[in-house]
Amino acid sequence: MESSENYAIEMLNITKKFPGIIANDNITLQLRKGEIHALLGENGAGKSTLMSVLFGLYQPEEGVIKKDGKIVEIRDPNDANALGIGMVHQHFKLVECFTVLDNIILGVEPVKAGILQKAEARQKVLALSEKYGLNIDPDALIEDITVGMQQRTEILKMLYRDNEILIFDEPTAVLTPQEIKELMQIMRNLSAEGKSILFISHKLQEIMDVADRCTVLRKGKYIGTVNTADTTMQELSAMMVGRNVNFHVEKKEAHPGDVILNVENMTVASKMHKKNAVNNVSLKVRAGEIVCIAGIDGNGQTEFVYGITGLEPLVSGKIEMCGQDITNMSIRKRSVSGMSHIPEDRHKHGLVLDYSLEDNLVLQRYFEPEFTNPAGFLRRANIRSYADRLIEQYDVRSGQGAETIARSMSGGNQQKAIIAREIDKNPELLVAVQPTRGLDVGAIEYIHKQLVAQRDAGKAVLLVSLELDEVMDVPDRILVMYEGEIVGEFDPKDTTEEELGLYMAGARRKEVKA
Amino acid sequence: MKKKNFLKSDGVQSFVASIICIILGLLIGFIVLLLINAKGAPDAMLGIIKNFFKWKSGAKKMENFGVTLVKTAPLLMCSLSILFSYKVGLFNIGVAGQYVAGACAALYGVFGLHWNWLGCLLLAALAGAAFGAISGLLKAYCNVNEVISGIMLNWIALYTSNMILANYLTPGRKDTPELASKAEYSKAIIPSLGLGKLFNDNKYVGLAIIISIIFAFAVWILLSKTKFGYELKATGYNKNAAKYAGMAEKRNIVVTLAIGGLLAGIGASLLFLTDFSQWDCNQTSVPAMGFNGIAAAFLGGLNPIGAIFSSFFIQHITDGGSNVDLTMYCAQISDLISAIIIYLCGFTGLIKYLFKSGIFSKKSEKDAVNANAEPAAKPVEPADAKVTDDTSADDTPAGKEAETPDNVADEEAQASGKGGEQ
């Protein structure tokens, strides 16, 4: 047994109940001084609740929090700040039109007689930046700097406030591989200087790389804490999911057939800026192959998919599906002609959240004679039996079966419902945009299997992904998109994440023929 | 457990919320009466609530009950217009103008074209639909907010109607002639079907009220049973998803407002073609009927069947306002009091929201909601609410356990709704 003094913060036997649900069931998390401690768990495992308890947003029913061995009470986030606990949120909380320095001092501005003392603050920020190798320009505007730099601004915000306990909430989700490496180094520097770091993630590789220890939660329960040096990714994932998970998508050699989707010189305007979001892109997707568009978020992938699916008009270019020109076809016609679309944003496009699950499952087919009689009345009985079949076949779990309101379902099951709907249409072309976003490993494994099954059934699959693991694992061909253009084509067997990262960041490009 | 579920059901919550609003409205109205003249307040309030019950003789009661019914028909149509559009995500404040356009068309049919009642009614439907469609076209293709165009069109409709109908005035009068005054007009009176006899020979009571109730059921069936209703509601709940699913979301907006206008236009004809009321060609304010329809729609829980009852209630209160003793209160008091009550009736949505967000529930639930709403607590956007979602979906299908995710979802809906609306 180690003595309590070695811990920066301890959460002992924390239990937090919501009506009918135990979100945290007797969870213990002990963060040693100067260590990097990972908190691992699926969506819904209770990570967020635990962090909310630490920040004083929830009061636990049972358990105590100790700082430096002394019991403390954290009633609200101000108490947490006073105890030196700081957090880098996944979605940054920065003022876009302020400079880095302004953002850092926001809320704790040094003031003399009502006048800002920025010079003083600048000294401190520059000193901190140098000490931890953050390398930032305090006068740059947030909107002008990269996501990685914005994250460093968030880190500096914590350091400027002399926080000793730093929480990183899924910090790598928005970064390129190179930026991830740099962040890992920054985290190591911080811990070497005595800061204690809590690192929330469900990316196992990163945890293995950077963390000293890892605490695993599953369904609100504490599963265990292990030294990363003594464990493997397989073991961690088994702890997290409760069963062994296959990371690598098992798939046979692809046998590409006819060209299903043929895009020629597609250009799509941007809603955000004057430049075109997609610029003169040409590509082909064949039956029986999975082609992945890789890239960092915001490089035109969204608009590219909008162009293909008909959600946005093209500025110029031509799209053919199964030899038919669909450039000016309506969304409905494209859908009926054999295009399925698993949209990027399941809440914005994929579901009518206030509709029941069954109504969502027929969203692409409700007008067919099977579901609407000639007088225009819905055939409710048919909709129900169709929904029940999909729910059973695709294992969509919900509280009240077909009648469940989509909004009340978990993200993973919402996504399964969309996938069931789109795959059951038996499409020729499946456009899947970030189909595993925000899902846990179990659901990801399922969805990847479905994509490969579609490929093996001779369908063309166009996958758009921001996740490098997915990009490396699932497709048969990778196309990297950077600033609206295809800058490289790769065979996943012959490339590395590092190489892709260079192309994704725009550091390299090569000519690609469609 | 079962009781809990019952209380949690949407219909029951709507009903309770409506009752709470009515009570609050009566209470505040009473306080205003007390402030103005404490002595007469109890009598005045009773008079408003009693409306036709104040009459001693049964025959008089029935006759005045009939009057309230006559005016309920157009109000119900206006509230149907509002709730129909609202289900599709549009706030049809132009209902008042569509109502005016309907009135004008119906009366033009009578005085100008000498048509019978059915022809006049259809003409009114067409005029209302045309005004609705203008708002719809502007919304769908020029992105003009339907509230703005609706308010503008209200005034356009009013003054255009005054101009057109002024051609048919008897010299020296500002109201249009009574339909019964001339044989060629009287065929435009909606038949009473002998119903008036039940109401102490109140000849205005008749087919109109039946037509409006039929429309309430028709709207209910359209919204809940048909492909068309499925599309319209999908567009209303999430127009992006509707577009994604290949629905013609722009056309749906135009059609929705056109149907809304059609309902309001018919509503106007149901009043003016009973000959109960005449058009005042000098009026300079848009008739309150359309706006009262907004309150009736919300008080009825945005349900077409509920609207039948809420419309009657609001008309009942409005008519009851005329019972206030004018020696104690100024002439505007009856309008003021019924306006306060109607105003409060519009708060059913808020009351329901308060139910759901757990203001009336235990503290622990409230905590959960607040913390979930607090952005700092849940930085991971996709994981929002999943802590509870997963568990409830997998293990605890219904009832109390599902409260937390429900609450969160509602809060989100409210937040996003507010964001999207403006």
mmCIF file of C-alpha atoms in Angstrom, chain A residues 16 18-21 23 43-46 48-49 52 57-58 87 89-91 93 169-170 219 310-312 331-332 341-343 346-355 358-360 362-364 366-367 372 376-378 380 397-400 407-413 418 421-422 437-438 440, chain B residues 221-222 224-235 237-248 362 364-365 367-369 371-372 374-383 386-406 408-410 412-413 416:
data_model
loop_
_atom_site.group_PDB
_atom_site.id
_atom_site.type_symbol
_atom_site.label_atom_id
_atom_site.label_comp_id
_atom_site.label_asym_id
_atom_site.label_seq_id
_atom_site.Cartn_x
_atom_site.Cartn_y
_atom_site.Cartn_z
ATOM 1 C CA LYS A 16 -23.594 8.510 -8.456
ATOM 2 C CA PHE A 18 -29.752 8.853 -11.388
ATOM 3 C CA PRO A 19 -33.323 7.725 -11.044
ATOM 4 C CA GLY A 20 -33.197 4.038 -11.882
ATOM 5 C CA ILE A 21 -29.629 4.138 -13.152
ATOM 6 C CA ALA A 23 -24.056 5.954 -13.571
ATOM 7 C CA ASN A 43 -19.701 5.568 -24.485
ATOM 8 C CA GLY A 44 -22.024 5.355 -21.549
ATOM 9 C CA ALA A 45 -19.457 3.740 -19.289
ATOM 10 C CA GLY A 46 -19.607 6.655 -16.864
ATOM 11 C CA SER A 48 -18.316 11.880 -18.246
ATOM 12 C CA THR A 49 -20.305 11.444 -15.053
ATOM 13 C CA SER A 52 -18.626 15.891 -13.748
ATOM 14 C CA LEU A 57 -21.368 19.465 -11.370
ATOM 15 C CA TYR A 58 -22.821 16.391 -9.693
ATOM 16 C CA MET A 87 -9.618 20.594 -18.343
ATOM 17 C CA HIS A 89 -12.443 20.021 -23.593
ATOM 18 C CA GLN A 90 -12.846 18.110 -26.788
ATOM 19 C CA HIS A 91 -14.617 21.064 -28.291
ATOM 20 C CA LYS A 93 -13.898 26.913 -25.537
ATOM 21 C CA ASP A 169 -10.899 14.888 -22.836
ATOM 22 C CA GLU A 170 -10.336 12.888 -26.006
ATOM 23 C CA LYS A 219 -21.343 0.193 -17.701
ATOM 24 C CA GLY A 310 -27.744 15.635 -54.321
ATOM 25 C CA LEU A 311 -27.970 17.657 -51.126
ATOM 26 C CA GLU A 312 -26.007 20.447 -52.826
ATOM 27 C CA ILE A 331 -32.353 13.101 -54.185
ATOM 28 C CA ARG A 332 -35.347 10.790 -54.272
ATOM 29 C CA HIS A 341 -26.338 7.317 -47.893
ATOM 30 C CA ILE A 342 -25.259 6.903 -44.299
ATOM 31 C CA PRO A 343 -24.949 10.588 -43.461
ATOM 32 C CA ARG A 346 -27.100 11.276 -37.890
ATOM 33 C CA HIS A 347 -29.061 13.881 -35.965
ATOM 34 C CA LYS A 348 -29.102 16.500 -38.687
ATOM 35 C CA HIS A 349 -29.792 14.312 -41.698
ATOM 36 C CA GLY A 350 -30.067 10.697 -40.715
ATOM 37 C CA LEU A 351 -33.038 10.669 -38.391
ATOM 38 C CA VAL A 352 -36.204 12.498 -37.565
ATOM 39 C CA LEU A 353 -35.456 12.346 -33.864
ATOM 40 C CA ASP A 354 -39.032 12.932 -32.782
ATOM 41 C CA TYR A 355 -40.294 10.117 -34.973
ATOM 42 C CA GLU A 358 -40.288 2.398 -37.173
ATOM 43 C CA ASP A 359 -41.066 5.687 -38.872
ATOM 44 C CA ASN A 360 -37.352 6.307 -39.190
ATOM 45 C CA VAL A 362 -39.094 3.548 -43.508
ATOM 46 C CA LEU A 363 -37.802 7.071 -44.088
ATOM 47 C CA GLN A 364 -36.414 6.095 -47.499
ATOM 48 C CA TYR A 366 -42.468 5.027 -46.916
ATOM 49 C CA PHE A 367 -43.832 5.965 -50.342
ATOM 50 C CA THR A 372 -48.624 3.435 -48.550
ATOM 51 C CA GLY A 376 -52.336 7.808 -49.604
ATOM 52 C CA PHE A 377 -52.856 6.192 -46.225
ATOM 53 C CA LEU A 378 -49.893 4.593 -44.500
ATOM 54 C CA ARG A 380 -49.161 0.825 -40.455
ATOM 55 C CA ARG A 397 -31.763 -2.152 -29.300
ATOM 56 C CA SER A 398 -34.272 0.224 -27.841
ATOM 57 C CA GLY A 399 -36.626 0.558 -24.904
ATOM 58 C CA GLN A 400 -39.959 0.042 -26.624
ATOM 59 C CA ARG A 407 -34.259 10.611 -29.712
ATOM 60 C CA SER A 408 -34.257 8.380 -26.651
ATOM 61 C CA MET A 409 -32.045 5.728 -28.240
ATOM 62 C CA SER A 410 -28.310 5.519 -27.699
ATOM 63 C CA GLY A 411 -26.036 6.841 -30.419
ATOM 64 C CA GLY A 412 -24.828 3.401 -31.362
ATOM 65 C CA ASN A 413 -28.334 2.083 -31.822
ATOM 66 C CA ILE A 418 -29.648 4.108 -40.104
ATOM 67 C CA ARG A 421 -32.352 1.222 -43.301
ATOM 68 C CA GLU A 422 -29.699 2.082 -45.860
ATOM 69 C CA ARG A 437 -18.201 8.547 -35.336
ATOM 70 C CA GLY A 438 -18.589 8.674 -31.595
ATOM 71 C CA ASP A 440 -17.420 2.469 -29.100
ATOM 72 C CA ILE B 221 -56.494 11.903 -39.965
ATOM 73 C CA LEU B 222 -54.353 13.772 -42.466
ATOM 74 C CA SER B 224 -51.575 10.974 -38.282
ATOM 75 C CA LYS B 225 -52.630 8.441 -40.877
ATOM 76 C CA THR B 226 -51.476 9.496 -44.308
ATOM 77 C CA LYS B 227 -48.260 9.519 -46.281
ATOM 78 C CA PHE B 228 -48.799 13.208 -46.817
ATOM 79 C CA GLY B 229 -48.971 13.829 -43.074
ATOM 80 C CA TYR B 230 -45.884 11.691 -42.530
ATOM 81 C CA GLU B 231 -43.961 13.838 -45.001
ATOM 82 C CA LEU B 232 -45.239 17.109 -43.627
ATOM 83 C CA LYS B 233 -44.417 16.216 -40.044
ATOM 84 C CA ALA B 234 -40.981 14.938 -41.024
ATOM 85 C CA THR B 235 -40.354 18.272 -42.723
ATOM 86 C CA TYR B 237 -39.480 18.067 -37.156
ATOM 87 C CA ASN B 238 -36.301 18.014 -39.218
ATOM 88 C CA LYS B 239 -36.250 19.609 -42.625
ATOM 89 C CA ASN B 240 -32.705 18.447 -43.249
ATOM 90 C CA ALA B 241 -33.713 14.829 -42.746
ATOM 91 C CA ALA B 242 -36.738 15.399 -44.977
ATOM 92 C CA LYS B 243 -34.490 16.718 -47.714
ATOM 93 C CA TYR B 244 -32.067 13.854 -47.177
ATOM 94 C CA ALA B 245 -34.939 11.397 -47.600
ATOM 95 C CA GLY B 246 -35.832 13.003 -50.912
ATOM 96 C CA MET B 247 -38.987 14.753 -49.788
ATOM 97 C CA ALA B 248 -39.860 17.925 -51.651
ATOM 98 C CA LYS B 362 -37.671 15.709 -7.306
ATOM 99 C CA SER B 364 -32.216 14.754 -7.939
ATOM 100 C CA GLU B 365 -33.821 14.670 -11.349
ATOM 101 C CA ASP B 367 -29.789 18.075 -10.813
ATOM 102 C CA ALA B 368 -29.332 15.600 -13.570
ATOM 103 C CA VAL B 369 -31.013 17.860 -16.054
ATOM 104 C CA ALA B 371 -25.806 19.197 -15.181
ATOM 105 C CA ASN B 372 -26.530 17.774 -18.582
ATOM 106 C CA GLU B 374 -24.321 22.648 -18.573
ATOM 107 C CA PRO B 375 -21.883 22.527 -21.438
ATOM 108 C CA ALA B 376 -18.870 22.205 -19.202
ATOM 109 C CA ALA B 377 -20.218 18.997 -17.766
ATOM 110 C CA LYS B 378 -20.496 17.224 -21.070
ATOM 111 C CA PRO B 379 -17.776 18.324 -23.352
ATOM 112 C CA VAL B 380 -18.043 15.258 -25.551
ATOM 113 C CA GLU B 381 -20.908 16.162 -27.778
ATOM 114 C CA PRO B 382 -21.814 12.793 -29.273
ATOM 115 C CA ALA B 383 -21.575 11.191 -25.852
ATOM 116 C CA LYS B 386 -25.478 8.607 -23.385
ATOM 117 C CA VAL B 387 -24.458 7.809 -19.869
ATOM 118 C CA THR B 388 -28.086 7.444 -19.126
ATOM 119 C CA ASP B 389 -29.364 6.679 -22.596
ATOM 120 C CA ASP B 390 -27.592 3.385 -23.004
ATOM 121 C CA THR B 391 -28.625 2.010 -19.719
ATOM 122 C CA SER B 392 -32.217 3.002 -20.043
ATOM 123 C CA ALA B 393 -32.526 1.676 -23.540
ATOM 124 C CA ASP B 394 -30.986 -1.645 -22.656
ATOM 125 C CA ASP B 395 -32.207 -2.414 -19.200
ATOM 126 C CA THR B 396 -35.113 -0.248 -18.232
ATOM 127 C CA PRO B 397 -37.575 0.149 -21.014
ATOM 128 C CA ALA B 398 -40.156 2.494 -19.650
ATOM 129 C CA GLY B 399 -41.378 4.700 -16.939
ATOM 130 C CA LYS B 400 -39.480 6.560 -14.350
ATOM 131 C CA GLU B 401 -36.117 5.235 -15.387
ATOM 132 C CA ALA B 402 -36.434 6.799 -18.761
ATOM 133 C CA GLU B 403 -36.921 10.230 -17.333
ATOM 134 C CA THR B 404 -33.409 11.452 -17.379
ATOM 135 C CA PRO B 405 -32.705 10.857 -21.054
ATOM 136 C CA ASP B 406 -36.121 12.213 -21.908
ATOM 137 C CA VAL B 408 -32.069 15.806 -21.681
ATOM 138 C CA ALA B 409 -33.512 15.172 -25.076
ATOM 139 C CA ASP B 410 -36.235 17.701 -24.516
ATOM 140 C CA GLU B 412 -31.759 19.726 -26.424
ATOM 141 C CA ALA B 413 -34.820 19.951 -28.567
ATOM 142 C CA SER B 416 -31.976 23.628 -30.928
#
